[in-house]
XYZ file of C-alpha atoms in Angstrom:
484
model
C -11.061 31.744 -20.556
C -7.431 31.475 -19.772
C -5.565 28.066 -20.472
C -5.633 26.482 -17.154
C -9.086 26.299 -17.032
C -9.434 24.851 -20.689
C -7.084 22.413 -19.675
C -9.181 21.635 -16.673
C -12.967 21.634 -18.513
C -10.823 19.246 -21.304
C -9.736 16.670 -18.276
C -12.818 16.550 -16.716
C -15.189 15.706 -20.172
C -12.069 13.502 -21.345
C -13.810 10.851 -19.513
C -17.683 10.935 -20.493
C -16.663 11.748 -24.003
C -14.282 8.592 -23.670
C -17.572 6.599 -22.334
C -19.959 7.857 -24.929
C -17.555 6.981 -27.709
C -17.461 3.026 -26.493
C -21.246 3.396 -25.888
C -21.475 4.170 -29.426
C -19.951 1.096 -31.001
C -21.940 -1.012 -28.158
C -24.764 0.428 -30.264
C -23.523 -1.381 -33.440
C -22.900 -5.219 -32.141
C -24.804 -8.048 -30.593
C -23.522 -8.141 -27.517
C -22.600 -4.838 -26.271
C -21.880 -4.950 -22.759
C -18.209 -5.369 -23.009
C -17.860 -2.164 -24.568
C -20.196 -0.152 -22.476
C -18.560 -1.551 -19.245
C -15.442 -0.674 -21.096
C -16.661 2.897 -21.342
C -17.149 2.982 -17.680
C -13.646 1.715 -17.015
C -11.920 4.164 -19.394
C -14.118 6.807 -17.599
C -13.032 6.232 -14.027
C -9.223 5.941 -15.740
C -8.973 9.317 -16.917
C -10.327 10.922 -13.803
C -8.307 8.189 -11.695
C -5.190 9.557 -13.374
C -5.707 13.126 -14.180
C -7.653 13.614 -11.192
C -9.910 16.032 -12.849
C -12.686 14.925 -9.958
C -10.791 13.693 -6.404
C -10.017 10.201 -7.208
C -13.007 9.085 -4.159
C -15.614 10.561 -5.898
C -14.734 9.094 -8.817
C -15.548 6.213 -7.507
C -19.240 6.067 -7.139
C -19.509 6.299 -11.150
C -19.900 2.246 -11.124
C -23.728 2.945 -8.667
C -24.700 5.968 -10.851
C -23.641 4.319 -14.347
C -24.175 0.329 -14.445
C -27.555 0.840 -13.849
C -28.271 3.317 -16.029
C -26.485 1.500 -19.018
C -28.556 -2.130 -17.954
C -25.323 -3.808 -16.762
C -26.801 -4.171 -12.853
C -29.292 -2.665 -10.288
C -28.058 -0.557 -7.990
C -28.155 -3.014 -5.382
C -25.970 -5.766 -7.010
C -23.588 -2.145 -8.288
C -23.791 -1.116 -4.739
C -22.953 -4.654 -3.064
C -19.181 -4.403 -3.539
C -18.600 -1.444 -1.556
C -19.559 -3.617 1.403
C -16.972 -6.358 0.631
C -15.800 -8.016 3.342
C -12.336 -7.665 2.969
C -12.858 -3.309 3.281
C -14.017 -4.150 6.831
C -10.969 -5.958 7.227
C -9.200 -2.909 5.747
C -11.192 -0.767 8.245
C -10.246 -2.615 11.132
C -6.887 -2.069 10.720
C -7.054 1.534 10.164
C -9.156 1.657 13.621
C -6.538 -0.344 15.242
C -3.651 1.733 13.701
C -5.174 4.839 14.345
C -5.697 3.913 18.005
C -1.809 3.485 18.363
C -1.058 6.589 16.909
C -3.746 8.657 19.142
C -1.696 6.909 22.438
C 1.298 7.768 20.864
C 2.406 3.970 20.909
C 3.936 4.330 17.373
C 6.511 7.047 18.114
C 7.441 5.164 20.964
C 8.044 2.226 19.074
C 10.378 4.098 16.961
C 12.251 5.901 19.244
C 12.914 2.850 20.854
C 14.108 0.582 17.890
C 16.356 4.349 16.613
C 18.391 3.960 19.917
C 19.037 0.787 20.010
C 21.444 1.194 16.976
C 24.215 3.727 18.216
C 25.703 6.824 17.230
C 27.498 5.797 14.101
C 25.612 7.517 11.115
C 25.129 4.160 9.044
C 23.856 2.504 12.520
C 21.161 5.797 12.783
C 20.254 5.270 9.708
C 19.649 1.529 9.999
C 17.557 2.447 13.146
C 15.037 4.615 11.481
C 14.938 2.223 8.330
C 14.035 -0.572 11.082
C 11.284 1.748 12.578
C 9.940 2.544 9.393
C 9.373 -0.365 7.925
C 8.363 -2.871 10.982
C 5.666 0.366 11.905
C 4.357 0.351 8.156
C 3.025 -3.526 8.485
C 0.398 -2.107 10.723
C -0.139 1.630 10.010
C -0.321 3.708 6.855
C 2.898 4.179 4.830
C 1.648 8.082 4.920
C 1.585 8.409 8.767
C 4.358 6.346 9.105
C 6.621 8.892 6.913
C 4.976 11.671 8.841
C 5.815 10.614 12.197
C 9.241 9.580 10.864
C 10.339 12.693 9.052
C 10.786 15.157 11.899
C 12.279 13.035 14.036
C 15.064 12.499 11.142
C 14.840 16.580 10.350
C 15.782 16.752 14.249
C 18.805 14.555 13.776
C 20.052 16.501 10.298
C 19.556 19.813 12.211
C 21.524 18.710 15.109
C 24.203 17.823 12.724
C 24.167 21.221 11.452
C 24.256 22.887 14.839
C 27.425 21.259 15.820
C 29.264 22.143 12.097
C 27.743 25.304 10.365
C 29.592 24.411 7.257
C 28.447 21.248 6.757
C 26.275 21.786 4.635
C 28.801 21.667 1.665
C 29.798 18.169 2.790
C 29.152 16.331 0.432
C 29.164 12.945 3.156
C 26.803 14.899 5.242
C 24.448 15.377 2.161
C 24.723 11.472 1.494
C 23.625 11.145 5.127
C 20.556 13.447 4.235
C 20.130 11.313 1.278
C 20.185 8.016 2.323
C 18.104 9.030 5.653
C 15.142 10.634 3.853
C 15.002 8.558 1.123
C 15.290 5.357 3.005
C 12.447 6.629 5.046
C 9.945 6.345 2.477
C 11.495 3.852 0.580
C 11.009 1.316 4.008
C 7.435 2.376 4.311
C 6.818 1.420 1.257
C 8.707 -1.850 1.265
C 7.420 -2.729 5.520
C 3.888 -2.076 3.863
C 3.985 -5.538 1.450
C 4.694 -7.518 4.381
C 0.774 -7.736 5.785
C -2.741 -7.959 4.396
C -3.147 -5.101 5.651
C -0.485 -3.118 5.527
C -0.710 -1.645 2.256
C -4.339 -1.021 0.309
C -3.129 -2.599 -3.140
C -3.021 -6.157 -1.299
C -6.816 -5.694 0.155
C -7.616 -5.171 -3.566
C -5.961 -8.556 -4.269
C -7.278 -9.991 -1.481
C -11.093 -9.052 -2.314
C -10.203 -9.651 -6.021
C -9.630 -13.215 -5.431
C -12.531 -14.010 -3.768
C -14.571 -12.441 -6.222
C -13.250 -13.739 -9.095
C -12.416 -16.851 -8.233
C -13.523 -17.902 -4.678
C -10.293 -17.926 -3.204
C -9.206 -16.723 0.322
C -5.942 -15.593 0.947
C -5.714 -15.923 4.881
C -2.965 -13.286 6.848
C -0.703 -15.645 7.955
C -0.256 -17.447 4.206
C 0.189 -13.734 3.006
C 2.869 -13.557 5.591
C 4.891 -16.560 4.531
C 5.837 -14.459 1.245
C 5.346 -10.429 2.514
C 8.373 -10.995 5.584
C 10.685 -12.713 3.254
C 10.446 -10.535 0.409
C 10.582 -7.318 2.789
C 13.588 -8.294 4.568
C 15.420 -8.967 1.371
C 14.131 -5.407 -0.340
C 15.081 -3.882 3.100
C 18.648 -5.392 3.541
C 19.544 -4.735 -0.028
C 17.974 -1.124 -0.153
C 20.599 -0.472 3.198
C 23.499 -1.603 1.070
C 22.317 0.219 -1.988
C 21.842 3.646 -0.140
C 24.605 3.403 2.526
C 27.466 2.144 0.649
C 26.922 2.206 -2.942
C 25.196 5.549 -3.786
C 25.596 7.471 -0.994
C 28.284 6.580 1.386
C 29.092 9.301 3.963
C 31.956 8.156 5.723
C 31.117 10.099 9.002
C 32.830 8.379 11.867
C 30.137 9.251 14.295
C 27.236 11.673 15.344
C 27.612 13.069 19.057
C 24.517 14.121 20.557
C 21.918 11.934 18.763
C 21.842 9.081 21.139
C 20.888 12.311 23.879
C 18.580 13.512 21.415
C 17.164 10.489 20.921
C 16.587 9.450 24.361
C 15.508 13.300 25.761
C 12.427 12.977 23.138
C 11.824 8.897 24.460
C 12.000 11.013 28.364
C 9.391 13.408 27.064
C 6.924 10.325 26.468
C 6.914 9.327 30.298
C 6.548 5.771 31.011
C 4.398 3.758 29.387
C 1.195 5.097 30.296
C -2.023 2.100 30.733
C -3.640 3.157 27.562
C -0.210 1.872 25.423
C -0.042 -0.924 27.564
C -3.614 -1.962 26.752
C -3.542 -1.159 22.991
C -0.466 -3.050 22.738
C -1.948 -5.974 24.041
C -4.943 -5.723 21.770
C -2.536 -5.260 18.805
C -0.421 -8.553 19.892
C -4.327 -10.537 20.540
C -5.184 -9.447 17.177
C -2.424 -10.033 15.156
C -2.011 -13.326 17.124
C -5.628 -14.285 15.967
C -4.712 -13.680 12.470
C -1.844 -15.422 12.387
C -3.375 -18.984 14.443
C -7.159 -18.515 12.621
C -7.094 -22.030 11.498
C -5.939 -23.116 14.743
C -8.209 -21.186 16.852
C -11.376 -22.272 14.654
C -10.451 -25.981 14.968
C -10.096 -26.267 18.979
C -12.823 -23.960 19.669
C -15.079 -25.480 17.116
C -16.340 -22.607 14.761
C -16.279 -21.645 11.565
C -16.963 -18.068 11.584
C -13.633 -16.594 12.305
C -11.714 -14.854 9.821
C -9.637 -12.341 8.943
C -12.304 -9.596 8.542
C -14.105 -10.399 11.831
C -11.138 -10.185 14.203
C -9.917 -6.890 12.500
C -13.177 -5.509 13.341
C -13.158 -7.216 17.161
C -9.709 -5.612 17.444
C -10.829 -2.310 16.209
C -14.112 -2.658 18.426
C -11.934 -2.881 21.541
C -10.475 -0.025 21.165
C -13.461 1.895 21.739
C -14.679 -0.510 24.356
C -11.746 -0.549 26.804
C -10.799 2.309 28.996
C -7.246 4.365 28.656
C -7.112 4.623 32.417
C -8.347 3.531 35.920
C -11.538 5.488 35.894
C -12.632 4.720 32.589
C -14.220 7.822 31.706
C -11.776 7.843 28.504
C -11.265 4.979 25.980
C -8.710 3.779 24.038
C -10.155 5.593 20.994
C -12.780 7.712 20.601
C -15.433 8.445 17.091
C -13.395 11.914 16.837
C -10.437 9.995 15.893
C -12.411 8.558 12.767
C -11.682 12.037 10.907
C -8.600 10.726 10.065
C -9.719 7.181 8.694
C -9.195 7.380 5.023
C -12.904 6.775 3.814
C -11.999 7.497 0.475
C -9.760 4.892 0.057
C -12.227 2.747 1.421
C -14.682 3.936 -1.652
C -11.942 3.839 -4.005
C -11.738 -0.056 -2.942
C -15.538 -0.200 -3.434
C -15.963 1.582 -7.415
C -13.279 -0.919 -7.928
C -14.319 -4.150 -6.811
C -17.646 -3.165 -8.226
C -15.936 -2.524 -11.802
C -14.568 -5.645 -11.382
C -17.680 -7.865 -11.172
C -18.589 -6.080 -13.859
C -16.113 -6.643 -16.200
C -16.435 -10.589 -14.856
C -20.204 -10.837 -15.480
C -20.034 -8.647 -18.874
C -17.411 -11.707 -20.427
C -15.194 -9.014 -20.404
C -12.512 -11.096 -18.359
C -13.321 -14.373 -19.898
C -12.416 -12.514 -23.495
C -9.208 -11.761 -22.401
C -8.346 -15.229 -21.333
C -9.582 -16.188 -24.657
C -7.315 -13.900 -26.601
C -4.553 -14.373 -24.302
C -4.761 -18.008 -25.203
C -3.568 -17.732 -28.452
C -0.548 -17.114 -27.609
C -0.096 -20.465 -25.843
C 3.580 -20.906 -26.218
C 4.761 -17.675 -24.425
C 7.098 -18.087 -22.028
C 6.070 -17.927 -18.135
C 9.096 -16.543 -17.274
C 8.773 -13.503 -19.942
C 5.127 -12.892 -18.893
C 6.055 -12.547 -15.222
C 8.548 -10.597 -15.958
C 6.617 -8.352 -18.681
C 3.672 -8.235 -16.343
C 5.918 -7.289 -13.401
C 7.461 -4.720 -15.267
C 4.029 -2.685 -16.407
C 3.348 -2.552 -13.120
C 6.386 -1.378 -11.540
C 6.153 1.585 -14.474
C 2.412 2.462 -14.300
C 2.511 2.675 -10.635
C 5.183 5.766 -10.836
C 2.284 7.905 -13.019
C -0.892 6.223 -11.387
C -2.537 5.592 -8.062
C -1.503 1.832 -6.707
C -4.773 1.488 -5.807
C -6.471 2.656 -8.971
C -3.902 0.136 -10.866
C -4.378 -2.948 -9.284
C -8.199 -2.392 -9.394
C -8.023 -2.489 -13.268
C -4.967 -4.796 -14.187
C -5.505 -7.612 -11.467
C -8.892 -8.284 -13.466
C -6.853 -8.384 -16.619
C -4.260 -10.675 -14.926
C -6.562 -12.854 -14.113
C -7.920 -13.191 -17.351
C -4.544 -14.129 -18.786
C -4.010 -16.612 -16.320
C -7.212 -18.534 -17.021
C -6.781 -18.134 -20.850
C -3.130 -19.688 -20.447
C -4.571 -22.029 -18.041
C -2.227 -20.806 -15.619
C -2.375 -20.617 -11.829
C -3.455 -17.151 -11.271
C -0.818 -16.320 -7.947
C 1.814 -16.687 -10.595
C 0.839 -13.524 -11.802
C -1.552 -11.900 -9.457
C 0.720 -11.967 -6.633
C 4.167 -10.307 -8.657
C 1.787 -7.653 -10.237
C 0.399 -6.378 -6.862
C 3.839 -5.996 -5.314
C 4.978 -4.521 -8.099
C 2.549 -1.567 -7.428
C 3.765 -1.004 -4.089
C 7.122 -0.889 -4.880
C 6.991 2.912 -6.543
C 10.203 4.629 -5.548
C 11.213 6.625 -8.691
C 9.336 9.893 -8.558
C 7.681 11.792 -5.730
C 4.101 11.757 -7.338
C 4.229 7.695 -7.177
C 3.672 7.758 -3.450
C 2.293 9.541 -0.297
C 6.009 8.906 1.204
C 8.005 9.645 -1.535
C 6.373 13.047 -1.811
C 6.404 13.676 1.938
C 10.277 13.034 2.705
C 10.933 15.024 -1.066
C 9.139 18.061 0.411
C 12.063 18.638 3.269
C 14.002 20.677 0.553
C 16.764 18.078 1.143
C 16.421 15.665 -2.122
C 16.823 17.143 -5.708
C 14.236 14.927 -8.416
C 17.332 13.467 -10.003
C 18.420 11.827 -6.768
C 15.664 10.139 -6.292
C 15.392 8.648 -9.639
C 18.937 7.979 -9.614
C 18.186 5.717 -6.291
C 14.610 4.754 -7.291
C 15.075 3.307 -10.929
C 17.857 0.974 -9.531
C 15.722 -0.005 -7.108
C 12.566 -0.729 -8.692
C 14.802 -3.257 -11.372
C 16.302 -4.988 -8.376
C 12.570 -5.136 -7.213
C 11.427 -6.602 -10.228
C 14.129 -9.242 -9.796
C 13.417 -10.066 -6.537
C 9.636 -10.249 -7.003
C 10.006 -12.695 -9.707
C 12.295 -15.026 -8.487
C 9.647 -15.182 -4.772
C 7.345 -15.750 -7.540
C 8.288 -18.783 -8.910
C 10.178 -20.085 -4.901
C 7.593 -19.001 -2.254
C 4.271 -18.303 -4.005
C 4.803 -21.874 -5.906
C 5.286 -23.165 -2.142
C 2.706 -21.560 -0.176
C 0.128 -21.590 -3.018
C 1.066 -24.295 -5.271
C 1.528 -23.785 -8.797
């Protein structure tokens, strides 16, 4: 057997060896369903992080293991993997992938890219600006993948018009600070919504579970636009004129490029018009929900059901005058991300698990010891972990176990819980060190045009200023909106 696959068998019984050793000491106390659930969490860890199964699969452990260990049925294991708030995440993805199948997305970005010149810093600014107001209501993946080849285009006209640029070392700055800012403003435009990022749907579900609190769009907006303008106006600065200035006076051609690839779209055809207008009804809805309940008398709109009315519509209303063709069609669904929606699912149902087990309440308990620790230093600490385990670890995956753990803490310290909830979930999304932290990062590092060290170099700075940022929103905005 040669040494890959030993290292493979050894990663994938890491984690039921890991279970059966807590299941063991369960064996030897009074109350052992702390420890077995514990087993079941350092399980779906090891394959969460090694990936020794595909992170999905992974998680359906919690329906094939709390039962079996007497922690639930399989119903009440099964019931969180129908949590509202993955519909909501659902409905986005139906709506998002509806304005990528018209091709309303790249048109959005072309547009916003030539409205900011020729000037290389004013190019860049364009595609930062397309990244990261597309990313509130699409993927951070597709957004980088739509993004990238349009900026590839732009480096290769550069290169066409200068064969020996290639030594410059402005013209590499310009590859540096386009690329990287690409990901770096998908992953920053993706904070800004409910939706627009899946570590904030875990929050979002978390806090209703836990502790019967709904976190509507538009509050989540109050905080998500601030902070992302600030992270996206200092990350310009950062890139563009402190760590990779290229001092090129100007970039002939791109404004022609630009606008031959905006001719190639046609005019808007009916189908964009009409998924626009279902985007700017349903984002609408989510931002005046409390209004619209009020004056029309009902209580049964929320965030979930109009993501799912907006998603509906798109299969509902035609692309053109005959209507033989919607806006959408069940073919499209391929590319919906159902394992994310699972992963959301084994991890909302580890959570009520670790709730109803004590688990939670034991940490609070502990953490309440330690009664005179300073807010500030915990926000910070907490912030921190985050911000590092999210380079190594799937967001998702992280915020599934730690925002149960967070929440612990908070009620041990008798602490409002958005103190720290909120600054730990941003945190996760705000990976921009290493290539494996994110889809984007790995995306825009795979044109051959960033070396590792770069993007450390540009990531570690940013994810301290992050961590500065977060915290100080923490105790300004999530104090206001939420109290505390």
């Amino acid at each position: 057997m040669d040494r890959t696959r030993i290292t493979r068998t050894a990663l994938l019984l890491l984690g039921p060896a890991l279970f059966l050793l807590f299941y063991a000491f369960s064996l030897q106390v009074q109350e052992p369903d702390m420890l077995r659930v514990l087993g079941v969490a350092a399980w779906m860890v090891s394959w969460w992080i090694t990936e020794a199964v595909p992170i999905p699969a992974t998680s359906l452990l919690p329906i094939i293991l709390f039962p079996a260990i007497g922690i639930f049925n399989i119903a009440s294991a099964a019931v969180p993997y129908a949590d509202p708030v993955i519909f909501l995440f659902m409905g986005g993805f139906i709506i998002a992938l509806a304005m990528e199948h018209n091709q309303l997305h790249k048109r959005i970005a072309l547009k916003l890219i030539s409205l900011t010149g020729t000037r290389p810093n004013g190019i860049i600014l364009g595609f930062y600006l397309a990244t990261f107001i597309l990313s509130m209501w699409i993927s951070n993946t597709a957004t980088a993948v739509m993004m990238l080849p349009v900026a590839l285009s732009i480096i290769q006209l550069m290169k066409s018009q200068n064969p020996f640029i290639m030594e410059d070392k402005g013209f590499k700055n310009f590859c540096l600070s386009l690329l990287l800012g690409i990901a770096y403003a998908a992953n920053i435009g993706g904070v800004m919504t409910i939706i627009g990022t899946p570590p904030n749907v875990v929050m979002v579900g978390m806090m209703r579970q836990f502790l019967q609190v709904e976190m509507g769009f538009n509050q989540w907006l109050l905080i998500g636009v601030p902070l992302g303008v600030v992270m996206l106006a200092i990350m310009f600065i950062l890139m563009n004129y402190l760590l990779f200035p290229n001092r090129i006076a100007s970039l002939a051609g791109s404004s022609e490029m630009i606008s031959k690839q905006l001719q190639d779209l046609g005019p808007m055809r009916k189908a964009e018009k009409r998924v626009s207008l279902i985007v700017l009804l349903t984002a609408s809805a989510w931002i005046f929900r409390g209004i619209l309940n009020q004056h029309l008398g009902i209580t049964f709109l929320n965030d979930t059901n109009i993501a799912l009315i907006g998603g509906l519509l798109m299969f509902m209303v035609p692309a053109d005058g005959d209507g033989a063709q919607k806006l959408i069609t069940w073919k499209q669904m391929d590319k919906l991300p159902w394992g994310i929606l699972l992963l959301f699912g084994g991890g909302l149902s580890l959570a009520k698990a670790m709730e109803s087990s004590g688990l939670v309440e034991q940490v609070g308990t502990w953490v309440s010891s330690f009664d005179k620790l300073n807010l500030w230093v915990l926000v910070i600490g907490l912030t921190l972990l985050s911000l590092f385990l999210t380079e190594l670890m799937s967001n998702v995956a992280l915020t599934t176990l730690f925002i149960p753990v967070v929440i612990g803490i908070s009620s041990g310290l008798d602490l409002p819980p958005h103190l720290l909830v909120i600054p730990v979930t941003l945190a996760a999304s705000f990976a921009f060190m290493l290539p494996i932290a994110t889809p984007p990062n790995a995306i825009v590092f795979s044109s051959g045009f960033i070396r590792m060290r770069d993007m450390i170099r540009a990531g570690i700075l940013l994810n301290l200023i992050a961590v500065v940022i977060i915290c100080l929103m923490t105790f300004t905005l999530v104090k206001w909106v939420y109290g505390g």
